[in-house]
Coordinates of C-alpha atoms in Angstrom, one line a residue:
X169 CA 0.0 0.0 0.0
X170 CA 1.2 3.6 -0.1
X171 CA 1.5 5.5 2.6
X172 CA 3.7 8.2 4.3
X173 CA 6.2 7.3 6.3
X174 CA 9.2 9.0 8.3
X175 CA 12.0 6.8 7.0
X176 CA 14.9 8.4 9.0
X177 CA 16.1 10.5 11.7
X178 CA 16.3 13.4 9.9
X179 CA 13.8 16.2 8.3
X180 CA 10.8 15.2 6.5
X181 CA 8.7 12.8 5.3
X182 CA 8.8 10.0 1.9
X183 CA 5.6 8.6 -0.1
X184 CA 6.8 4.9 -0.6
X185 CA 5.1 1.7 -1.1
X186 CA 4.7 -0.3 2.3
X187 CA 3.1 -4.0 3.3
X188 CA -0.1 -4.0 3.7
X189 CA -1.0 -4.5 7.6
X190 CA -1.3 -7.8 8.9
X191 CA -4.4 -9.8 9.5
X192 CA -6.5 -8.4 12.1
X193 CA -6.1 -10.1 15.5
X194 CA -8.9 -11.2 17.5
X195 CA -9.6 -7.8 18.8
X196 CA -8.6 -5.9 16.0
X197 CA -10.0 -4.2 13.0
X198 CA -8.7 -3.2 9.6
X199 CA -9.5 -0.2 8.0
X200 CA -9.6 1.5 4.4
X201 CA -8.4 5.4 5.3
X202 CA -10.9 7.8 3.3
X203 CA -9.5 10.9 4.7
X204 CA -7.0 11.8 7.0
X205 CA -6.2 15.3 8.3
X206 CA -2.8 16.8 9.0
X207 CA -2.0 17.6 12.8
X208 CA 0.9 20.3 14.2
X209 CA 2.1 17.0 15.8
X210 CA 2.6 15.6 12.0
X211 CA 4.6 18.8 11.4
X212 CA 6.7 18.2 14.5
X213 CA 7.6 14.9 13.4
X214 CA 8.3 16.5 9.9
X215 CA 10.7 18.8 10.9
X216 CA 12.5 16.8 13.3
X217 CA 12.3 18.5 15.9
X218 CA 13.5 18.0 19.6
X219 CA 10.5 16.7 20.7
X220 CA 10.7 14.2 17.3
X221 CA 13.7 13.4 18.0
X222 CA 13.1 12.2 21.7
X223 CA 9.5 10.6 20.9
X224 CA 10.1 8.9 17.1
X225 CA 11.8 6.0 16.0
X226 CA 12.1 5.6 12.4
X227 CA 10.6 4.1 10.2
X228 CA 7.4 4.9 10.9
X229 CA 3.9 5.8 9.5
X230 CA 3.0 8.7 10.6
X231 CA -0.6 10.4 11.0
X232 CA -3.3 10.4 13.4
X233 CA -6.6 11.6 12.5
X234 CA -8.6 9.8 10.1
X235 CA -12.0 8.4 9.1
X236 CA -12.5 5.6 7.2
X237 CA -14.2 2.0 6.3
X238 CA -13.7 -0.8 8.3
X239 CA -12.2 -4.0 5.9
X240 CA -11.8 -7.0 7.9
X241 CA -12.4 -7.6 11.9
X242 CA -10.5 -10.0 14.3
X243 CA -13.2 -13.2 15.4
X244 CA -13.6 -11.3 18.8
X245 CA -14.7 -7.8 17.7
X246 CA -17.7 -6.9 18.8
X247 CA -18.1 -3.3 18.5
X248 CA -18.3 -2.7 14.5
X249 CA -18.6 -5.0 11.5
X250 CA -17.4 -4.6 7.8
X251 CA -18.4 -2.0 6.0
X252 CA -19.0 0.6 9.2
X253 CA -17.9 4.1 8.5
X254 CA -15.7 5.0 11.2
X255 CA -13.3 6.9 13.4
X256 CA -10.6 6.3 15.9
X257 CA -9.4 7.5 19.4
X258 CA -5.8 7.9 18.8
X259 CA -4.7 7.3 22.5
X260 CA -4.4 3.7 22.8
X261 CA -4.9 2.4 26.1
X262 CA -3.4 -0.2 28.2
X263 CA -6.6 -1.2 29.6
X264 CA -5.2 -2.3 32.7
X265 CA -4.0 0.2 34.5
X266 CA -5.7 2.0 37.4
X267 CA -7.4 4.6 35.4
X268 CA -8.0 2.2 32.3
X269 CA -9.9 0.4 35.0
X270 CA -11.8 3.2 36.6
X271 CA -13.4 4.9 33.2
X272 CA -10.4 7.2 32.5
X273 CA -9.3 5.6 29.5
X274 CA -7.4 9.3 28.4
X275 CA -5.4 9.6 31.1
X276 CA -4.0 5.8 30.6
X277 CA -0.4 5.4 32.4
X278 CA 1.1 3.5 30.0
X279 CA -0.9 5.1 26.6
X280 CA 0.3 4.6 23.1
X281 CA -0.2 7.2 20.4
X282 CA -1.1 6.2 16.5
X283 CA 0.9 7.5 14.5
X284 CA 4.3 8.1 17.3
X285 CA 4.3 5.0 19.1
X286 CA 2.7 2.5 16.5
X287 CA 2.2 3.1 12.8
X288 CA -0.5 5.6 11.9
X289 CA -3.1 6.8 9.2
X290 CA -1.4 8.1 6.6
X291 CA -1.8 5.3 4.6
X292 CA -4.5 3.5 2.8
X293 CA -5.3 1.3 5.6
X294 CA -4.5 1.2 8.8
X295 CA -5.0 -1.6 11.8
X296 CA -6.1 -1.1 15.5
X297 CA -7.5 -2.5 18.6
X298 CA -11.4 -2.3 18.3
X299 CA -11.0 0.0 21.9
X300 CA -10.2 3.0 20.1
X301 CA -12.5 2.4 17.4
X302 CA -15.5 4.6 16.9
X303 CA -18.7 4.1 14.7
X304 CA -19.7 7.8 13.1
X305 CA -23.1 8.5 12.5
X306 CA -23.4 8.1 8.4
X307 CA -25.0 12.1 8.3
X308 CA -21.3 13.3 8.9
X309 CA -19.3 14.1 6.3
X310 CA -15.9 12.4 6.2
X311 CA -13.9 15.5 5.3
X312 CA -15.0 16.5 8.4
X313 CA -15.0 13.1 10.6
X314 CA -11.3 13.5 9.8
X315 CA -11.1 16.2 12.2
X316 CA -13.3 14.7 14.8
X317 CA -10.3 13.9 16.9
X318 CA -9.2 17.1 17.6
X319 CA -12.6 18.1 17.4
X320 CA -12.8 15.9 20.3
X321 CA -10.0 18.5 21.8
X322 CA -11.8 21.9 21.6
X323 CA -15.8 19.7 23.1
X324 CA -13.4 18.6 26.0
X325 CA -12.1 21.5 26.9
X326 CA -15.4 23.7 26.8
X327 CA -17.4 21.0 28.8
X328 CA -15.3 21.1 32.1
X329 CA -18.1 23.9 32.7
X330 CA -22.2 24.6 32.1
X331 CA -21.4 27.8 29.7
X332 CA -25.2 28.4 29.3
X333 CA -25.5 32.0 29.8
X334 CA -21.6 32.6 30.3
X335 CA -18.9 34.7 29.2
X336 CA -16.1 32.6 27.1
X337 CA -12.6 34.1 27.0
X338 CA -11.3 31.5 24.2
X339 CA -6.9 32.6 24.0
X340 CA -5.2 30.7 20.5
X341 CA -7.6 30.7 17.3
X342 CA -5.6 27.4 15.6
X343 CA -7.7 25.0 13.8
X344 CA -9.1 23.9 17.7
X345 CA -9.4 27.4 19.1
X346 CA -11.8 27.9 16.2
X347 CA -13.7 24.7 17.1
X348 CA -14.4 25.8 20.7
X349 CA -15.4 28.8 19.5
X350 CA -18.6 27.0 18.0
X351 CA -19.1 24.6 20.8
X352 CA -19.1 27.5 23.0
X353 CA -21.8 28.9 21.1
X354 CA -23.7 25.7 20.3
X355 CA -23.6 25.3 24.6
X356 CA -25.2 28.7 24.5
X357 CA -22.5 31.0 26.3
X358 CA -23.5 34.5 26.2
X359 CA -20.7 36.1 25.4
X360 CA -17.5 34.6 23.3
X361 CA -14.3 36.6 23.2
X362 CA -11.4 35.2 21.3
X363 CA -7.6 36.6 21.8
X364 CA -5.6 36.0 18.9
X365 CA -2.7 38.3 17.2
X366 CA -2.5 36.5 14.0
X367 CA -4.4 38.1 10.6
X368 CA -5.5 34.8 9.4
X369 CA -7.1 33.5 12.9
X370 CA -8.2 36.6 13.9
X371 CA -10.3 35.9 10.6
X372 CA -11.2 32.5 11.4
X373 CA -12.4 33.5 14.6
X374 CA -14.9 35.6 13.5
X375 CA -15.9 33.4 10.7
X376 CA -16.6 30.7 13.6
X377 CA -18.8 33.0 15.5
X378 CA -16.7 34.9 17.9
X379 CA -18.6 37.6 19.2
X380 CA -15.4 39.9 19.8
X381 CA -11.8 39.1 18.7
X382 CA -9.1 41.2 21.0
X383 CA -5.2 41.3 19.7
X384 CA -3.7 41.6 23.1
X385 CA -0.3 43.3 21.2
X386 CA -2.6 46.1 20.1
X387 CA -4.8 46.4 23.3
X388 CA -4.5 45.7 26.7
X389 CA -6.5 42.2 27.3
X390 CA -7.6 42.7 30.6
X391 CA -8.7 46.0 30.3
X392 CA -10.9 45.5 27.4
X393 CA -12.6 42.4 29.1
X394 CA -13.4 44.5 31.9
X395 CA -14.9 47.5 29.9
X396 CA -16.8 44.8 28.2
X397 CA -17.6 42.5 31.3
X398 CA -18.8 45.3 34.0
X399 CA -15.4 44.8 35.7
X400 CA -16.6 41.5 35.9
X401 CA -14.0 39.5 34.6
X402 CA -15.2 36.2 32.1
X403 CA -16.9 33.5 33.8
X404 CA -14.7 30.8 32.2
X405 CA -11.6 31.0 30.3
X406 CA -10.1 28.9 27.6
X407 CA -6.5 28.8 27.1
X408 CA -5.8 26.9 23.6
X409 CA -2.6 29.2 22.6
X410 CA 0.3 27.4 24.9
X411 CA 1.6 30.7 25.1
X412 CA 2.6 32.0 28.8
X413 CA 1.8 35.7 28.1
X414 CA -1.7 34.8 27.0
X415 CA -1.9 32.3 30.2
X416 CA -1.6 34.9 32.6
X417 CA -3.7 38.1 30.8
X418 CA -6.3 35.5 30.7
X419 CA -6.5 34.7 34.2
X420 CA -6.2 37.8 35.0
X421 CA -9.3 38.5 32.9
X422 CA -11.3 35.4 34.4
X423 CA -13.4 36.7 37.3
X424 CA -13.2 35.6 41.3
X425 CA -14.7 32.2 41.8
X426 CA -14.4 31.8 37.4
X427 CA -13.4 28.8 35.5
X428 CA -9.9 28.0 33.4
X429 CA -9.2 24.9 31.0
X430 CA -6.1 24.7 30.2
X431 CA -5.2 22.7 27.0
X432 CA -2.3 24.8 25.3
X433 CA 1.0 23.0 25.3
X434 CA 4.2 25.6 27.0
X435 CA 6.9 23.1 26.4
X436 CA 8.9 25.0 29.7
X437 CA 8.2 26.1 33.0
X438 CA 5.4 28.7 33.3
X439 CA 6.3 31.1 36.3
X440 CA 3.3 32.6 37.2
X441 CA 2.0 33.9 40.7
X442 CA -0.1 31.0 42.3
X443 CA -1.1 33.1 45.2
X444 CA -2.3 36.2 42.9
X445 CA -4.1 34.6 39.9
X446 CA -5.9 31.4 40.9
X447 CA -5.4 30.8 45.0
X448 CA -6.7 34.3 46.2
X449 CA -9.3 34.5 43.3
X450 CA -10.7 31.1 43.7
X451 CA -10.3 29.8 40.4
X452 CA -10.8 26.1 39.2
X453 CA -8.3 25.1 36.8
X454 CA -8.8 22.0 34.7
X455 CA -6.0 20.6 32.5
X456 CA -7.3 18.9 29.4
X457 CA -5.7 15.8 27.4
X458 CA -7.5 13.9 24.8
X459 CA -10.9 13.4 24.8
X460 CA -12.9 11.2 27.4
X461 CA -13.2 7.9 26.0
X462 CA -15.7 7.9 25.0
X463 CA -18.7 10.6 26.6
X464 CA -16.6 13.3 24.2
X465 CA -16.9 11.6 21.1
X466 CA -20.6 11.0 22.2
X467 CA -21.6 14.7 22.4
X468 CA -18.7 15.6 18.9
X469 CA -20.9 13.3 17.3
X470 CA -24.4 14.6 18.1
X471 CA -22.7 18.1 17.2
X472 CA -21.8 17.3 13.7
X473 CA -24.5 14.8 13.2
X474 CA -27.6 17.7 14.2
X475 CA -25.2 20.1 12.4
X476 CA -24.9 22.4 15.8
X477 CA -20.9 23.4 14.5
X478 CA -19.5 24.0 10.9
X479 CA -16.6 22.5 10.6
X480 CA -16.3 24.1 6.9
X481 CA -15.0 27.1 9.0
X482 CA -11.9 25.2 10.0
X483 CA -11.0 23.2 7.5
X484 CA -10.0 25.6 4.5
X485 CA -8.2 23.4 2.8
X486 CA -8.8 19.7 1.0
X487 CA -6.2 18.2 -1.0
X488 CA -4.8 14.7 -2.5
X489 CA -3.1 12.2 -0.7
X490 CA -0.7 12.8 -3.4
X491 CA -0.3 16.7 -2.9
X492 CA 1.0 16.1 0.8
X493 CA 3.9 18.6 0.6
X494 CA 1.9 21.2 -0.2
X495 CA -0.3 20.2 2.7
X496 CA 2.9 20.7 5.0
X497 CA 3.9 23.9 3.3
X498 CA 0.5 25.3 4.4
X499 CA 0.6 24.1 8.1
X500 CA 4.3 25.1 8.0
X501 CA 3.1 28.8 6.7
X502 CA 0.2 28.7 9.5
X503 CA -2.0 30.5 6.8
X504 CA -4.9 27.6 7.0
X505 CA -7.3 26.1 9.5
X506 CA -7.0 22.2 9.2
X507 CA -5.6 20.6 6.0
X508 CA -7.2 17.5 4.9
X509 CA -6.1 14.6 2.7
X510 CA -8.1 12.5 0.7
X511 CA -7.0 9.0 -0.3

């Protein structure tokens, strides 16, 4: 089969023809990849970077997020049959561990990631255990059930709190950014402000139904959230930018007693004052990873299926399996939402 595969320690990626996966196992399930979207991870892995460079061993498929058909299943699978239009969790758990064993599949000790640890999606099929394996509801369309992984991202990190009648600060408009914008909405906040100091996402936050979009180099954040809050602060804030600037104007923006989900990535200690911005103001923080296995792919599902969020907003670009480079070249240049391939 083709696929694309990073073939050596060094930077980018190479098109070849590959074995087609084993048989299925008993508890595993073959799939024909229809789409597959590209992630910043992929782009890590392309550029080698330090992160790559500790996490990848070569060769490997690469890719992540995906839907697809499933081919064959393994005489054990009971979850989904051939010819079930699909997705895929792409934390793989252990199933064993203490959290695997109390409902907290995501936060697995010893997880495996498709597409770092094991080979991934970008390929025409792909094999995994039927745990991860996720049945779509056939009114989505698969451009679209590409993206619901990260999807998955931005409906986990709005639903650590009710945001009916709330004010959203929502910091990073990437390609998830965008997507909690509209689940903020679609939860019925009251109020979504986005911080963002790039042209392009200050664009795709509006397009995805930001009510106000604040460039914190042009105006003071906290100020402005005030003026527009009653001196209230926001009710829950949203961090999606892994930047530490943006960390602390937001929870300086987030009102006493308020609500902060943290799912931006820093990548280096973040020295902020404990006592100042969260202990004295009462704040709740929640750090996000993944998406709860499976109550968020539940509710991403019901979004897309009822049509509640447009993921047309986010992804701007559909391409070729074929065209990969220039796929990269855009998430390289940052000027598109998500990039999706189809095979």
């Amino acid at each position: 089969m083709k696929a694309l595969v990073k073939a050596s320690m060094a930077e980018g990626l190479t098109m070849m023809e590959v074995p087609d996966p084993d048989e299925p196992g008993p508890t595993e399930v073959l799939i024909k990849v229809k789409t597959a979207s590209i992630c910043g991870s992929d782009v890590h892995i392309y550029r080698w970077d330090s992160w790559a460079k500790s996490r990848i061993k070569p060769p490997l498929i690469i890719g992540h997020e995906f839907s697809g058909i499933v081919e064959k299943v393994g005489e054990a699978v009971q979850t989904v049959k051939a010819g079930d239009y699909v997705a895929c969790e792409t934390h793989i758990p252990c199933l064993s561990c203490v959290q695997c064993r109390t409902n907290r599949m995501h936060v697995c000790r010893d997880m495996k990631i498709l597409g770092v640890d094991i080979n991934g999606v970008f390929a025409e099929y792909v094999k995994v255990p039927q745990t991860v394996v996720w049945k779509l509801s056939k009114e989505i369309d698969p451009t679209f059930a590409s993206v619901m992984e990260p999807f998955g991202n931005a409906v986990h990190t709005a639903s650590v709190e009710d945001l009916t009648g709330k004010i959203v600060l929502i910091s990073g408009v990437g390609p998830i950014g965008a997507m909690a914008i509209q689940v903020a909405k679609a939860s019925g906040a009251a109020l979504v402000i986005a911080s963002e100091i790039k042209e392009f996402r200050k664009s795709l936050a509006l397009a995805s139904g930001a009510d106000i979009v604040i460039d914190p180099t042009k105006e003071d954040l906290e100020s402005r959230v005030l003026q527009l809050t009653d001196g209230n602060g926001v009710d829950v804030f949203l961090e999606m930018s892994g930047s530490v600037e943006a960390l602390k104007q937001g929870l300086k923006a987030t009102t006493n007693g308020g609500a902060v989900s943290i799912l931006g990535l820093y990548g280096k200690e973040v020295p902020i004052s404990i006592d100042e911005l969260i202990t004295f103001k009462s704040l709740r923080l929640f750090g996000i990873t993944g998406r709860k296995m499976f109550e968020t792919w539940h509710v991403a599902d019901r979004l897309l299926k009822y049509k509640k969020v447009d993921l047309s907003k986010v992804v701007t670009h559909v391409i070729r399996f074929d065209e990969w480079r220039y796929g990269f070249e855009l998430m390289l240049s940052g000027e598109c939402g998500k990039v999706v391939m189809r095979l």
